Short mmCIF file of C-alpha atoms and ligand atoms in Angstrom, two decimals:
data_model
loop_
_atom_site.label_atom_id
_atom_site.label_comp_id
_atom_site.label_asym_id
_atom_site.label_seq_id
_atom_site.Cartn_x
_atom_site.Cartn_y
_atom_site.Cartn_z
CA MET E 1 -2.42 27.71 -6.42
CA GLN E 2 0.17 25.03 -7.11
CA GLY E 3 1.54 22.17 -5.04
CA THR E 4 3.80 19.22 -5.77
CA ALA E 5 4.42 16.29 -3.49
CA ILE E 6 6.19 12.99 -3.68
CA ALA E 7 5.26 9.78 -1.87
CA GLN E 8 6.43 6.21 -1.87
CA PRO E 9 4.23 3.11 -1.80
CA ASN E 10 4.02 1.01 1.30
CA ILE E 11 3.70 -2.73 1.74
CA ALA E 12 1.46 -4.00 4.51
CA LEU E 13 2.93 -6.66 6.80
CA ILE E 14 -0.34 -6.88 8.72
CA LYS E 15 -2.97 -6.29 6.06
CA TYR E 16 -5.95 -4.03 5.62
CA TRP E 17 -8.74 -6.06 4.00
CA GLY E 18 -12.39 -5.04 4.42
CA LYS E 19 -14.23 -1.86 5.32
CA ARG E 20 -16.38 -0.98 8.31
CA ASP E 21 -17.82 2.10 6.57
CA VAL E 22 -17.86 2.13 2.77
CA GLU E 23 -19.14 5.70 2.51
CA ARG E 24 -16.22 7.13 4.49
CA ASN E 25 -13.82 4.38 3.44
CA LEU E 26 -13.01 3.39 7.02
CA PRO E 27 -11.15 0.07 7.33
CA ALA E 28 -12.58 -2.90 9.23
CA VAL E 29 -9.13 -3.60 10.72
CA GLY E 30 -5.94 -1.80 11.65
CA SER E 31 -2.75 -2.52 9.70
CA ILE E 32 1.04 -2.23 9.86
CA SER E 33 3.19 -1.41 6.86
CA ILE E 34 6.66 -0.48 5.68
CA THR E 35 7.18 2.50 3.39
CA LEU E 36 9.54 1.81 0.48
CA ARG E 37 12.37 4.05 -0.71
CA GLU E 38 13.09 3.51 -4.39
CA LEU E 39 9.57 3.46 -5.85
CA HIS E 40 7.78 6.76 -5.97
CA THR E 41 4.85 8.76 -7.29
CA ARG E 42 5.02 12.50 -7.84
CA MET E 43 1.78 14.49 -7.97
CA SER E 44 1.48 18.08 -9.00
CA VAL E 45 -1.77 20.02 -8.66
CA THR E 46 -2.34 23.42 -10.25
CA PHE E 47 -5.65 25.20 -9.73
CA ASP E 48 -6.69 27.21 -12.75
CA GLU E 49 -9.85 29.38 -12.81
CA VAL E 50 -9.93 29.11 -16.61
CA LEU E 51 -10.29 25.31 -16.72
CA ALA E 52 -13.80 23.87 -17.18
CA ALA E 53 -12.89 20.46 -15.77
CA ASP E 54 -10.05 18.72 -13.98
CA THR E 55 -7.45 17.17 -16.27
CA LEU E 56 -5.03 14.36 -15.58
CA THR E 57 -1.73 13.48 -17.20
CA VAL E 58 -0.04 10.26 -16.15
CA ASN E 59 3.60 9.76 -17.10
CA ASP E 60 3.31 12.52 -19.75
CA ALA E 61 0.17 11.13 -21.46
CA PRO E 62 -3.44 12.26 -20.92
CA ASP E 63 -5.21 9.52 -18.95
CA ASP E 64 -8.71 9.88 -17.47
CA ARG E 65 -9.06 6.55 -15.76
CA MET E 66 -8.20 7.66 -12.24
CA LEU E 67 -9.67 11.14 -12.63
CA PRO E 68 -13.00 10.64 -10.79
CA ARG E 69 -11.23 9.34 -7.68
CA LEU E 70 -8.59 12.08 -7.84
CA SER E 71 -11.20 14.81 -8.34
CA ALA E 72 -13.18 13.51 -5.34
CA CYS E 73 -10.00 13.72 -3.26
CA LEU E 74 -9.46 17.33 -4.40
CA ASP E 75 -13.07 18.14 -3.44
CA ARG E 76 -12.61 16.71 0.04
CA VAL E 77 -9.42 18.68 0.68
CA ALA E 78 -10.18 21.99 -1.08
CA GLY E 79 -14.01 22.00 -1.13
CA LYS E 80 -16.40 21.32 -3.99
CA ASP E 81 -16.41 24.97 -5.11
CA ARG E 82 -12.63 24.93 -5.70
CA PRO E 83 -11.26 25.94 -9.10
CA ARG E 84 -10.66 23.06 -11.51
CA ALA E 85 -7.15 21.63 -11.53
CA ARG E 86 -4.46 20.33 -13.79
CA ILE E 87 -3.06 17.17 -12.19
CA LEU E 88 0.26 15.76 -13.33
CA SER E 89 1.24 12.36 -12.05
CA SER E 90 4.40 10.40 -12.64
CA CYS E 91 5.26 7.03 -11.28
CA ASN E 92 8.43 4.93 -11.70
CA PHE E 93 6.77 1.52 -11.29
CA PRO E 94 3.78 -0.40 -12.78
CA ILE E 95 0.42 1.14 -11.83
CA ALA E 96 -2.49 -0.96 -10.46
CA ALA E 97 -0.59 -4.24 -10.44
CA GLY E 98 -0.68 -4.89 -6.70
CA LEU E 99 2.27 -2.60 -6.04
CA ALA E 100 0.30 -0.11 -3.97
CA SER E 101 0.32 2.63 -6.59
CA SER E 102 -2.92 4.00 -5.15
CA ALA E 103 -1.22 4.41 -1.76
CA SER E 104 1.61 6.56 -3.06
CA SER E 105 -0.67 8.42 -5.50
CA PHE E 106 -3.27 9.47 -2.94
CA ALA E 107 -0.70 10.25 -0.24
CA ALA E 108 1.16 12.52 -2.66
CA LEU E 109 -2.08 14.01 -4.01
CA THR E 110 -3.45 14.85 -0.56
CA VAL E 111 -0.25 16.61 0.46
CA ALA E 112 0.02 18.42 -2.91
CA VAL E 113 -3.58 19.66 -2.99
CA ALA E 114 -3.50 20.88 0.61
CA ASP E 115 -0.47 22.95 -0.31
CA ALA E 116 -2.04 24.22 -3.55
CA ALA E 117 -5.10 25.27 -1.55
CA GLY E 118 -2.90 27.09 0.98
CA GLN E 119 -3.86 24.78 3.85
CA SER E 120 -1.46 23.66 6.51
CA LEU E 121 -2.87 20.36 7.77
CA SER E 122 -1.74 18.11 10.63
CA THR E 123 -0.74 14.48 10.00
CA ALA E 124 -4.05 13.45 11.59
CA GLU E 125 -6.03 15.60 9.14
CA LEU E 126 -3.96 14.44 6.18
CA ALA E 127 -4.39 10.78 7.27
CA SER E 128 -8.14 11.16 7.45
CA LEU E 129 -8.29 12.76 3.99
CA ALA E 130 -5.80 10.39 2.33
CA GLY E 131 -7.55 7.42 3.95
CA GLN E 132 -10.91 8.44 2.52
CA ALA E 133 -9.32 8.32 -0.93
CA SER E 134 -7.57 4.99 -0.36
CA GLY E 135 -7.12 3.25 2.98
CA SER E 136 -3.50 2.30 2.41
CA ALA E 137 -2.62 5.86 1.32
CA ALA E 138 -2.79 7.14 4.90
CA ARG E 139 0.17 4.89 5.75
CA SER E 140 2.38 6.39 3.00
CA LEU E 141 2.23 9.75 4.79
CA LEU E 142 4.86 8.39 7.18
CA GLY E 143 8.16 6.59 6.62
CA GLY E 144 9.62 3.34 7.97
CA PHE E 145 7.26 1.10 9.94
CA VAL E 146 3.79 2.60 10.22
CA GLU E 147 0.68 1.54 12.10
CA LEU E 148 -2.82 2.57 11.06
CA ARG E 149 -5.36 2.29 13.85
CA ASN E 150 -9.08 2.69 13.92
CA THR E 151 -10.32 5.35 16.30
CA ASP E 152 -13.98 5.75 17.31
CA ASP E 153 -14.99 7.53 14.15
CA ASP E 154 -11.84 7.85 12.04
CA ILE E 155 -8.32 6.48 11.59
CA GLU E 156 -4.91 7.57 12.83
CA VAL E 157 -1.40 6.74 11.69
CA SER E 158 1.73 6.58 13.78
CA SER E 159 5.36 5.70 13.28
CA LEU E 160 6.53 2.49 14.97
CA CYS E 161 10.17 2.73 13.91
CA ALA E 162 12.01 4.99 11.46
CA ALA E 163 13.41 3.58 8.21
CA ASP E 164 17.04 3.83 9.36
CA GLU E 165 16.32 2.33 12.78
CA TRP E 166 15.67 -1.09 11.26
CA PRO E 167 16.81 -0.93 7.64
CA LEU E 168 15.15 -4.02 6.17
CA MET E 169 15.22 -4.54 2.41
CA VAL E 170 12.38 -5.52 0.08
CA VAL E 171 12.84 -7.47 -3.14
CA VAL E 172 9.78 -7.13 -5.34
CA ALA E 173 9.44 -9.92 -7.90
CA ILE E 174 7.15 -8.89 -10.74
CA THR E 175 5.40 -11.82 -12.37
CA GLU E 176 2.87 -9.87 -14.43
CA ALA E 177 2.91 -6.11 -14.91
CA GLY E 178 -0.64 -5.66 -16.25
CA PRO E 179 -3.48 -4.21 -14.18
CA LYS E 180 -5.30 -6.59 -11.86
CA PRO E 181 -8.71 -8.06 -12.80
CA VAL E 182 -10.61 -6.84 -9.72
CA GLY E 183 -9.43 -3.75 -7.84
CA SER E 184 -9.01 -4.06 -4.07
CA THR E 185 -11.84 -1.62 -3.27
CA GLU E 186 -14.40 -3.84 -4.98
CA ALA E 187 -12.73 -7.10 -3.94
CA MET E 188 -12.84 -6.16 -0.25
CA GLU E 189 -16.57 -5.62 -0.39
CA ILE E 190 -17.08 -8.98 -2.08
CA SER E 191 -15.05 -10.57 0.74
CA ARG E 192 -16.97 -8.77 3.48
CA LYS E 193 -20.30 -9.79 2.03
CA THR E 194 -19.56 -13.36 1.00
CA SER E 195 -16.47 -14.88 2.63
CA PRO E 196 -17.30 -17.26 5.50
CA PHE E 197 -13.86 -16.43 6.95
CA PHE E 198 -14.29 -12.66 7.01
CA SER E 199 -15.50 -12.37 10.61
CA SER E 200 -12.66 -14.50 12.00
CA TRP E 201 -10.20 -12.44 9.94
CA VAL E 202 -11.44 -9.28 11.65
CA GLU E 203 -11.56 -10.90 15.11
CA GLN E 204 -7.95 -12.10 14.96
CA GLN E 205 -6.43 -8.90 13.64
CA GLU E 206 -5.76 -7.20 17.00
CA GLN E 207 -3.69 -10.14 18.09
CA ASP E 208 -1.64 -10.11 14.86
CA LEU E 209 -1.10 -6.36 15.24
CA ASP E 210 0.09 -6.83 18.85
CA THR E 211 2.53 -9.56 17.80
CA ALA E 212 3.94 -7.53 14.91
CA ARG E 213 4.19 -4.32 16.94
CA ALA E 214 6.18 -6.12 19.67
CA ALA E 215 8.42 -7.82 17.08
CA ILE E 216 9.21 -4.47 15.48
CA ALA E 217 9.97 -2.88 18.87
CA GLU E 218 12.39 -5.72 19.62
CA ARG E 219 13.75 -5.94 16.03
CA ASP E 220 12.78 -9.61 16.17
CA PHE E 221 12.91 -10.63 12.51
CA GLN E 222 11.78 -14.25 12.94
CA THR E 223 8.65 -13.33 14.88
CA LEU E 224 7.80 -10.58 12.40
CA ALA E 225 8.38 -13.01 9.50
CA ALA E 226 6.07 -15.64 10.98
CA ILE E 227 3.21 -13.25 11.77
CA ALA E 228 3.46 -11.36 8.47
CA GLU E 229 3.32 -14.55 6.37
CA HIS E 230 0.47 -15.91 8.49
CA ASN E 231 -1.51 -12.67 8.19
CA CYS E 232 -0.94 -12.51 4.43
CA LEU E 233 -2.06 -16.11 3.88
CA LYS E 234 -5.14 -15.51 6.05
CA MET E 235 -6.07 -12.50 3.90
CA HIS E 236 -5.70 -14.58 0.74
CA SER E 237 -7.77 -17.39 2.32
CA VAL E 238 -10.54 -14.83 2.87
CA MET E 239 -10.29 -13.88 -0.82
CA TRP E 240 -10.18 -17.46 -2.07
CA ALA E 241 -13.29 -18.33 -0.05
CA SER E 242 -15.24 -15.32 -1.37
CA ARG E 243 -17.96 -15.68 -4.01
CA PRO E 244 -16.85 -15.24 -6.71
CA PRO E 245 -13.42 -16.37 -5.50
CA MET E 246 -10.59 -13.90 -5.94
CA VAL E 247 -7.28 -15.55 -6.70
CA TYR E 248 -4.59 -12.99 -7.47
CA TRP E 249 -1.76 -15.50 -7.69
CA ASN E 250 -0.35 -17.08 -10.81
CA ALA E 251 2.01 -20.03 -11.22
CA ALA E 252 5.05 -17.77 -10.87
CA THR E 253 3.71 -16.33 -7.60
CA MET E 254 3.65 -19.86 -6.20
CA ARG E 255 7.14 -20.59 -7.51
CA CYS E 256 8.45 -17.41 -5.83
CA LEU E 257 6.86 -18.55 -2.61
CA GLN E 258 8.75 -21.84 -2.93
CA THR E 259 11.98 -19.93 -3.59
CA VAL E 260 11.47 -17.99 -0.37
CA ARG E 261 10.77 -21.25 1.54
CA ARG E 262 13.97 -22.78 0.13
CA LEU E 263 16.02 -19.73 1.16
CA GLN E 264 14.52 -19.88 4.65
CA GLY E 265 15.60 -23.52 4.84
CA GLN E 266 19.16 -22.35 4.13
CA GLY E 267 19.03 -19.91 7.05
CA VAL E 268 18.35 -16.77 4.99
CA GLY E 269 16.46 -14.05 6.89
CA VAL E 270 13.59 -13.48 4.47
CA PHE E 271 9.80 -13.68 4.38
CA PHE E 272 7.17 -13.12 1.72
CA THR E 273 4.05 -11.04 1.48
CA ILE E 274 1.54 -10.77 -1.37
CA ASP E 275 -1.16 -8.15 -1.94
CA ALA E 276 -4.03 -7.89 -4.42
CA GLY E 277 -1.83 -8.84 -7.35
CA PRO E 278 0.51 -11.64 -8.43
CA GLN E 279 3.77 -10.00 -7.32
CA ILE E 280 5.81 -11.33 -4.41
CA LYS E 281 7.41 -8.95 -1.97
CA ALA E 282 10.29 -10.62 -0.18
CA VAL E 283 11.26 -8.71 2.95
CA CYS E 284 14.76 -9.50 4.17
CA LEU E 285 17.60 -8.54 6.44
CA PRO E 286 20.02 -6.32 4.48
CA GLU E 287 22.88 -8.85 4.45
CA PHE E 288 20.68 -11.30 2.49
CA ALA E 289 19.28 -8.88 -0.11
CA ALA E 290 21.68 -9.84 -2.92
CA GLN E 291 21.08 -13.56 -2.37
CA VAL E 292 17.29 -13.12 -2.27
CA GLU E 293 17.36 -10.98 -5.40
CA ALA E 294 19.53 -13.51 -7.27
CA ALA E 295 17.26 -16.42 -6.30
CA LEU E 296 14.05 -14.65 -7.30
CA ARG E 297 15.55 -13.38 -10.54
CA VAL E 298 16.07 -16.94 -11.80
CA THR E 299 12.70 -18.19 -10.57
CA PRO E 300 10.73 -19.13 -13.73
CA GLY E 301 8.01 -16.60 -14.56
CA VAL E 302 9.65 -13.61 -12.86
CA THR E 303 9.79 -10.84 -15.44
CA ASP E 304 11.38 -8.08 -13.40
CA ILE E 305 12.92 -7.43 -10.01
CA MET E 306 13.02 -4.25 -7.94
CA THR E 307 15.06 -4.09 -4.78
CA THR E 308 14.51 -1.28 -2.34
CA GLY E 309 15.21 -0.22 1.20
CA LEU E 310 12.75 1.53 3.49
CA GLY E 311 12.08 5.21 2.95
CA GLU E 312 10.44 8.31 4.27
CA GLY E 313 6.89 9.56 4.21
CA ALA E 314 5.08 11.86 1.76
CA ARG E 315 6.52 15.36 1.48
CA LEU E 316 6.19 18.54 -0.48
CA GLU E 317 8.58 19.18 -3.28
CA HIS E 318 9.31 22.83 -3.71
CA MET E 319 9.88 23.96 -7.26
CA GLU E 320 12.95 26.15 -7.73
C1 DP6 L 401 -4.19 -5.89 -0.22
O1 DP6 L 401 -5.89 0.80 0.12
O2 DP6 L 401 -6.01 -0.05 -2.26
O3 DP6 L 401 -2.90 -3.90 -0.44
O4 DP6 L 401 -9.12 1.79 0.52
O5 DP6 L 401 -10.35 0.61 -1.29
O6 DP6 L 401 -8.45 2.13 -1.87
P1 DP6 L 401 -9.03 1.18 -0.86
O7 DP6 L 401 -8.06 -0.08 -0.80
P2 DP6 L 401 -6.47 -0.15 -0.85
O8 DP6 L 401 -6.26 -1.65 -0.34
C2 DP6 L 401 -5.04 -2.21 -0.01
C3 DP6 L 401 -5.21 -3.67 0.18
C4 DP6 L 401 -3.94 -4.47 0.31
C5 DP6 L 401 -3.53 -4.61 1.77
C6 DP6 L 401 -2.89 -3.40 2.42
O9 DP6 L 401 -2.22 -2.61 1.74
O10 DP6 L 401 -3.04 -3.27 3.64
#
């Protein structure tokens, strides 16, 4: 009746933006991501026949905000007639600030609740369930470089390369730790319905996925850097051209981008990516991590820096 799992967030290099089926939360496009090592979310689910309603504690304080989405995830995994549950969540990085906290939360939750309900699910089943809760969560089930593909009526995730087979580093520059104004779920729908660039975004995605997949197979950093930056800027162009426009960047985001450009000019193996928030994620070859971190740390407007390698996928944590 109890399960605990831990999962790390992932950062998409080829982005998921837009849904083909809102009801089932199926993405309009495939995506490729890297799972991080140092940031994590732990989810513990305890079913209790005595409880009248699910309860949620986040970082030791009662917090209902995410409860409806978490309860819906529990229903999908364990059935609507399940006992109510006590959910404990802890997270060592800012929540809802464009750092993919929903990815690690729902990956960990799906694995934890399946265990609490006594179910032994395959990766395919877990991916389908985690993906219904949050598209990016399915990717955090696996470690290293992960591809999420659309199948005829669902999604599937697969590993492209393990974390230690190409140990890139990620320097996350935080420019604003508060929650974002419009969550990605809502923002994606606004883009799909109103952005004149949405259809070309979807049309070009297969090609970007092919390029990134081949670059990862060949450990070709420059090609991966070029396609990841291009794909990220295309996604933000879709957002900017939506009505109302969605601009997640702030002045410090732009300055970080210039820092990355300057480093690239000096021959540093680094590229940027930006999600639905103002933080910059600088992905780099390990030998440049200290230099990238130092340069971003002194970039005006950066309030915090987190440097991490690539890590493993979601897993159960057995209590002693
Ligand atoms: C910009 O997975 O949070 O980070 O499926 O609606 O929960 P929902 O969306 P979510 O969106 C992630 C968007 C992104 C790009 C990405 O991670 O691929």
